[in-house]
Every structure is written in structure tokens, then in C-alpha cells.
Amino acid sequence: MDGVPEPHTGWTFLTNHARVLAAIADNHSARIRDIAAHCRLTERAVQKIIADLEQDGYLSHTREGRTNAYRIDPGKVLRHPAEAGLTVASLMSLLVKDEADRATTSVTRPHAATRPPGTERSALR
């Protein structure tokens, strides 16, 4: 099937909801198609995840022309009891890379997945 991401087997550290939220934090006007490609999900899965996040108040959107502009509520507390008191902003600060680092990573370190502690920058607005 053309356009359907290659499936991933095995376990991962992050949920698809966290991946989608991080992609949106990185680009507040990203298209669902681009989020899906970045997260290796189908567009339908991303639409469902965005609906979940909006329903529970983690995310909202406004229409700007032909695109959506998303807004993340950085003060919203994560859902699981093990993360009691941990906010979306603190999670995103671990997951979101600034654009300069992303460009450097893709050019000079194609397989680098982490940043040195203390160098992350939140893209929440």
C-alpha cells in the first residue's frame, strides 16, 4: 500500500499519543499527513489521536486558512498515576528538538537519537 507507513515490530518507550504531541509541539501548523509520516502512523490513526488529545484538553486547534494551528496546554498534568504532577511541558522538553539541532542531527549525525542532558529546548507556545 502506497502512503501507509512501514509497521514497527517490538516494544517502544513512547506511546503514539506522545509521538503525535511531540510532532505538534515541534511544528504547530503541521499537516496530519506530515505528522503521520513523521510518527510512522496512518493519517486515520493520527486523526484519532488528535481527537483524543483534544477531547481531554491537552490540545486545541484553530482554523487558519486551509490549515489548522494547534495549541498544546503545557500545564496539563499527564494521565497515568505514575506521572502524577508531571506536566505536558516537562514531557515535551524531553522530546522536542529545536530546529537547528534537528537540521544538524539529520546532516551530521543521521542516527543520533538523544541530546546531552540540560540542552533540550521546549517548543511549546
CSV table of C-alpha atoms in Angstrom, one decimal:
chain,number,residue,atom,x,y,z
A,1,MET,CA,0.0,0.0,0.0
A,2,ASP,CA,1.4,3.3,-1.0
A,3,GLY,CA,1.4,6.0,1.7
A,4,VAL,CA,1.0,3.6,4.6
A,5,PRO,CA,4.0,3.7,6.9
A,6,GLU,CA,6.1,0.6,7.4
A,7,PRO,CA,4.9,-1.2,10.5
A,8,HIS,CA,7.1,-1.3,13.6
A,9,THR,CA,7.5,-4.6,15.5
A,10,GLY,CA,8.5,-4.9,19.1
A,11,TRP,CA,8.0,-2.5,22.0
A,12,THR,CA,8.9,1.2,22.2
A,13,PHE,CA,9.4,3.7,25.0
A,14,LEU,CA,6.8,6.2,23.9
A,15,THR,CA,3.1,5.9,23.1
A,16,ASN,CA,1.8,7.1,19.7
A,17,HIS,CA,-0.1,9.8,21.6
A,18,ALA,CA,3.3,11.1,23.0
A,19,ARG,CA,4.8,11.0,19.5
A,20,VAL,CA,2.0,12.9,17.9
A,21,LEU,CA,2.0,15.5,20.7
A,22,ALA,CA,5.8,15.9,20.3
A,23,ALA,CA,5.4,16.3,16.5
A,24,ILE,CA,2.8,19.0,17.0
A,25,ALA,CA,5.0,20.7,19.6
A,26,ASP,CA,7.8,20.8,17.1
A,27,ASN,CA,5.5,22.3,14.4
A,28,HIS,CA,2.2,23.8,15.5
A,29,SER,CA,0.9,24.0,11.9
A,30,ALA,CA,1.9,20.5,10.8
A,31,ARG,CA,-0.5,18.8,8.5
A,32,ILE,CA,-1.9,15.4,9.6
A,33,ARG,CA,-0.1,13.8,6.6
A,34,ASP,CA,3.2,15.1,7.8
A,35,ILE,CA,2.6,14.1,11.4
A,36,ALA,CA,1.6,10.6,10.2
A,37,ALA,CA,4.8,10.3,8.1
A,38,HIS,CA,7.0,11.6,11.0
A,39,CYS,CA,5.4,9.2,13.5
A,40,ARG,CA,5.1,6.3,11.1
A,41,LEU,CA,1.4,6.1,11.6
A,42,THR,CA,-1.6,6.2,9.3
A,43,GLU,CA,-3.4,9.5,8.8
A,44,ARG,CA,-6.5,8.0,10.3
A,45,ALA,CA,-4.6,6.9,13.4
A,46,VAL,CA,-3.2,10.5,13.8
A,47,GLN,CA,-6.7,11.9,13.4
A,48,LYS,CA,-8.0,9.7,16.2
A,49,ILE,CA,-5.1,10.6,18.5
A,50,ILE,CA,-5.6,14.3,17.9
A,51,ALA,CA,-9.3,13.8,18.7
A,52,ASP,CA,-8.4,12.0,21.9
A,53,LEU,CA,-5.9,14.8,22.9
A,54,GLU,CA,-8.5,17.5,22.1
A,55,GLN,CA,-11.3,15.7,24.0
A,56,ASP,CA,-9.2,15.5,27.2
A,57,GLY,CA,-7.9,19.1,26.9
A,58,TYR,CA,-4.3,18.5,26.0
A,59,LEU,CA,-4.6,20.1,22.6
A,60,SER,CA,-6.8,22.5,20.8
A,61,HIS,CA,-6.8,23.9,17.2
A,62,THR,CA,-8.0,26.9,15.3
A,63,ARG,CA,-8.5,27.0,11.6
A,64,GLU,CA,-6.1,29.3,9.8
A,65,GLY,CA,-7.0,29.4,6.1
A,66,ARG,CA,-6.7,25.9,4.8
A,67,THR,CA,-4.6,24.6,7.7
A,68,ASN,CA,-5.0,24.0,11.4
A,69,ALA,CA,-2.9,25.8,14.1
A,70,TYR,CA,-2.6,23.6,17.1
A,71,ARG,CA,-2.1,24.8,20.7
A,72,ILE,CA,-0.8,22.5,23.4
A,73,ASP,CA,-1.8,23.1,27.1
A,74,PRO,CA,1.6,23.0,28.7
A,75,GLY,CA,0.3,23.0,32.2
A,76,LYS,CA,-2.0,19.9,31.7
A,77,VAL,CA,-0.9,17.1,34.0
A,78,LEU,CA,-0.2,13.7,32.5
A,79,ARG,CA,-2.9,11.0,32.9
A,80,HIS,CA,-1.2,8.0,34.5
A,81,PRO,CA,-0.8,7.9,38.3
A,82,ALA,CA,2.9,7.1,37.9
A,83,GLU,CA,3.4,10.5,36.4
A,84,ALA,CA,1.3,12.4,39.0
A,85,GLY,CA,2.3,16.0,38.9
A,86,LEU,CA,4.3,15.7,35.7
A,87,THR,CA,3.1,18.3,33.1
A,88,VAL,CA,2.9,18.1,29.3
A,89,ALA,CA,5.6,20.9,29.2
A,90,SER,CA,8.1,18.7,31.2
A,91,LEU,CA,7.4,15.8,28.9
A,92,MET,CA,7.8,17.9,25.7
A,93,SER,CA,11.0,19.4,27.0
A,94,LEU,CA,12.5,15.9,26.8
A,95,LEU,CA,11.1,15.0,23.4
A,96,VAL,CA,11.1,18.2,21.2
A,97,LYS,CA,14.3,19.3,19.5
A,98,ASP,CA,14.8,22.8,18.3
A,99,GLU,CA,15.1,23.2,14.5
A,100,ALA,CA,18.8,24.0,14.5
A,101,ASP,CA,19.6,20.7,16.3
A,102,ARG,CA,17.2,18.8,14.1
A,103,ALA,CA,19.0,20.0,10.9
A,104,THR,CA,22.4,19.3,12.4
A,105,THR,CA,21.3,15.8,13.5
A,106,SER,CA,20.0,14.9,10.1
A,107,VAL,CA,23.1,16.1,8.3
A,108,THR,CA,26.0,15.2,10.6
A,109,ARG,CA,24.6,12.5,12.9
A,110,PRO,CA,21.9,10.6,11.0
A,111,HIS,CA,21.4,8.1,13.7
A,112,ALA,CA,21.7,10.3,16.8
A,113,ALA,CA,18.6,10.0,19.0
A,114,THR,CA,19.5,11.8,22.1
A,115,ARG,CA,20.8,15.2,23.3
A,116,PRO,CA,23.1,15.9,26.1
A,117,PRO,CA,21.2,16.4,29.4
A,118,GLY,CA,20.3,20.0,30.0
A,119,THR,CA,20.4,21.1,26.3
A,120,GLU,CA,16.8,20.5,25.4
A,121,ARG,CA,14.6,23.4,24.5
A,122,SER,CA,10.8,23.3,24.6
A,123,ALA,CA,8.9,24.4,21.6
A,124,LEU,CA,5.7,24.9,23.5
A,125,ARG,CA,4.0,28.2,22.8
